[in-house]
GROMACS .gro file of C-alpha atoms in nm:
model
  134
    1MET     CA    1  -3.000  -1.685   3.294
    2GLN     CA    2  -2.775  -1.917   3.491
    3ALA     CA    3  -2.440  -1.997   3.334
    4LEU     CA    4  -2.107  -2.151   3.423
    5GLN     CA    5  -1.831  -1.896   3.363
    6VAL     CA    6  -1.465  -1.987   3.320
    7GLN     CA    7  -1.182  -1.749   3.243
    8LEU     CA    8  -0.816  -1.743   3.143
    9GLU     CA    9  -0.567  -1.458   3.167
   10VAL     CA   10  -0.384  -1.413   2.836
   11GLY     CA   11  -0.045  -1.245   2.805
   12VAL     CA   12   0.073  -1.029   2.515
   13ASP     CA   13   0.289  -1.302   2.357
   14PRO     CA   14   0.137  -1.436   2.030
   15ALA     CA   15   0.205  -1.791   2.160
   16GLU     CA   16  -0.075  -1.723   2.409
   17VAL     CA   17  -0.328  -1.769   2.128
   18GLY     CA   18  -0.241  -2.139   2.102
   19ARG     CA   19  -0.256  -2.174   2.479
   20ALA     CA   20  -0.601  -2.010   2.478
   21ARG     CA   21  -0.724  -2.255   2.213
   22ARG     CA   22  -0.597  -2.556   2.409
   23TRP     CA   23  -0.752  -2.423   2.729
   24ALA     CA   24  -1.083  -2.356   2.553
   25ARG     CA   25  -1.095  -2.709   2.406
   26SER     CA   26  -1.054  -2.858   2.753
   27ARG     CA   27  -1.327  -2.633   2.892
   28LEU     CA   28  -1.563  -2.722   2.608
   29ALA     CA   29  -1.516  -3.090   2.688
   30GLY     CA   30  -1.581  -3.019   3.055
   31SER     CA   31  -1.901  -2.834   2.970
   32GLY     CA   32  -2.045  -3.127   2.780
   33ILE     CA   33  -1.977  -2.992   2.431
   34GLY     CA   34  -1.808  -3.273   2.242
   35ALA     CA   35  -1.506  -3.209   2.021
   36ASP     CA   36  -1.701  -3.352   1.726
   37GLU     CA   37  -1.991  -3.107   1.763
   38PRO     CA   38  -1.994  -2.833   1.498
   39VAL     CA   39  -2.034  -2.570   1.770
   40ALA     CA   40  -1.699  -2.672   1.922
   41GLU     CA   41  -1.491  -2.585   1.615
   42THR     CA   42  -1.689  -2.265   1.561
   43LEU     CA   43  -1.621  -2.154   1.918
   44ILE     CA   44  -1.250  -2.240   1.893
   45LEU     CA   45  -1.217  -2.037   1.574
   46LEU     CA   46  -1.400  -1.741   1.731
   47ILE     CA   47  -1.178  -1.760   2.040
   48SER     CA   48  -0.867  -1.776   1.824
   49GLU     CA   49  -0.969  -1.465   1.628
   50LEU     CA   50  -1.072  -1.258   1.931
   51VAL     CA   51  -0.765  -1.348   2.136
   52THR     CA   52  -0.538  -1.284   1.836
   53ASN     CA   53  -0.694  -0.940   1.792
   54ALA     CA   54  -0.640  -0.859   2.159
   55VAL     CA   55  -0.278  -0.977   2.158
   56VAL     CA   56  -0.176  -0.826   1.823
   57HIS     CA   57  -0.369  -0.500   1.814
   58THR     CA   58  -0.373  -0.381   2.175
   59GLY     CA   59  -0.036  -0.479   2.318
   60CYS     CA   60  -0.221  -0.540   2.646
   61PRO     CA   61  -0.288  -0.856   2.846
   62ALA     CA   62  -0.642  -0.985   2.806
   63VAL     CA   63  -0.895  -1.204   2.981
   64LEU     CA   64  -1.080  -1.475   2.789
   65ARG     CA   65  -1.415  -1.580   2.934
   66MET     CA   66  -1.651  -1.854   2.825
   67LEU     CA   67  -2.005  -1.868   2.955
   68PHE     CA   68  -2.191  -2.196   2.929
   69PRO     CA   69  -2.563  -2.167   3.001
   70VAL     CA   70  -2.738  -2.427   3.210
   71ALA     CA   71  -3.017  -2.453   2.951
   72PRO     CA   72  -2.882  -2.668   2.665
   73ALA     CA   73  -3.050  -2.464   2.390
   74ALA     CA   74  -2.920  -2.127   2.517
   75PRO     CA   75  -2.627  -1.960   2.338
   76VAL     CA   76  -2.265  -2.007   2.443
   77ARG     CA   77  -2.094  -1.671   2.499
   78VAL     CA   78  -1.727  -1.583   2.452
   79GLU     CA   79  -1.582  -1.260   2.589
   80VAL     CA   80  -1.233  -1.114   2.552
   81ALA     CA   81  -1.156  -0.813   2.770
   82ASP     CA   82  -0.845  -0.597   2.742
   83ASN     CA   83  -0.718  -0.265   2.874
   84SER     CA   84  -0.725  -0.082   2.541
   85VAL     CA   85  -0.992   0.186   2.505
   86SER     CA   86  -0.976   0.169   2.124
   87PRO     CA   87  -1.295   0.019   1.982
   88PRO     CA   88  -1.267  -0.279   1.749
   89ALA     CA   89  -1.225  -0.165   1.389
   90PRO     CA   90  -1.359  -0.414   1.135
   91ARG     CA   91  -1.191  -0.389   0.798
   92HIS     CA   92  -1.217  -0.564   0.465
   93ALA     CA   93  -0.896  -0.744   0.373
   94GLN     CA   94  -0.791  -0.765   0.011
   95ARG     CA   95  -0.794  -1.111  -0.149
   96ASP     CA   96  -0.415  -1.147  -0.138
   97GLU     CA   97  -0.372  -1.030   0.223
   98THR     CA   98  -0.285  -1.298   0.476
   99GLY     CA   99  -0.447  -1.120   0.773
  100GLY     CA  100  -0.712  -0.867   0.858
  101ARG     CA  101  -1.015  -1.095   0.847
  102GLY     CA  102  -1.063  -1.153   1.219
  103LEU     CA  103  -1.376  -0.948   1.278
  104GLU     CA  104  -1.517  -1.047   0.938
  105LEU     CA  105  -1.489  -1.410   1.050
  106VAL     CA  106  -1.648  -1.327   1.384
  107ASP     CA  107  -1.933  -1.150   1.204
  108GLY     CA  108  -1.986  -1.447   0.975
  109LEU     CA  109  -1.961  -1.723   1.235
  110ALA     CA  110  -2.122  -1.576   1.546
  111ASP     CA  111  -2.496  -1.538   1.577
  112ARG     CA  112  -2.438  -1.209   1.759
  113TRP     CA  113  -2.133  -1.004   1.850
  114GLY     CA  114  -2.049  -0.664   1.982
  115TRP     CA  115  -1.835  -0.473   2.224
  116GLN     CA  116  -1.878  -0.258   2.532
  117PRO     CA  117  -1.659  -0.066   2.776
  118GLU     CA  118  -1.526  -0.274   3.065
  119GLY     CA  119  -1.316  -0.130   3.344
  120ALA     CA  120  -1.031   0.074   3.197
  121GLY     CA  121  -1.071  -0.092   2.857
  122LYS     CA  122  -1.327  -0.287   2.660
  123GLN     CA  123  -1.487  -0.626   2.615
  124ILE     CA  124  -1.558  -0.786   2.279
  125TRP     CA  125  -1.816  -1.062   2.296
  126CYS     CA  126  -1.987  -1.309   2.067
  127GLU     CA  127  -2.259  -1.567   2.104
  128VAL     CA  128  -2.323  -1.891   1.921
  129ASP     CA  129  -2.661  -2.061   1.929
  130ARG     CA  130  -2.591  -2.425   2.000
  131ALA     CA  131  -2.919  -2.543   1.856
  132ALA     CA  132  -2.848  -2.378   1.519
  133LEU     CA  133  -2.533  -2.590   1.469
  134THR     CA  134  -2.659  -2.932   1.571
   0.00000   0.00000   0.00000
C-alpha cells in the first residue's frame, strides 16, 4: 500500500508532547484530514497518549511517525519508536487515579494497535479506519 510518511523526533522533555500534538495537527491538515473530522481528534489523542508514554516511561528520545495512505478509505497509522526494550505494559487505573490510562485509551480508540521490536528498542503502533469515523 502506498502511503505518505512524515516523522518528528521527540525529546525526553514532557513539553515535547504538546509540540508533537501541534506538529501532528499541521500534518493532518496537510494530508487532507480536516480539523473538524472526527478522525482528526481521535488521532491527536492517540498521538498524545503514545508520545506521553514514550517520554514518561522510557526516559529515551522517540520518533513519531504518521502514515497517510493514498487510498482515502485505508487506515491512518501512527507509530512511536523509542530505544527502550521494555514492552508496553497496559494496566487498569483505579477510578481516582489521574494517570495510567494511556494504553487503555489507545485500545478503546484505535481500530488496531500493537508493538514490535525496532532497532535497539521498540515501536508501538495504532491504526484508525477513516471510513469508520466519518
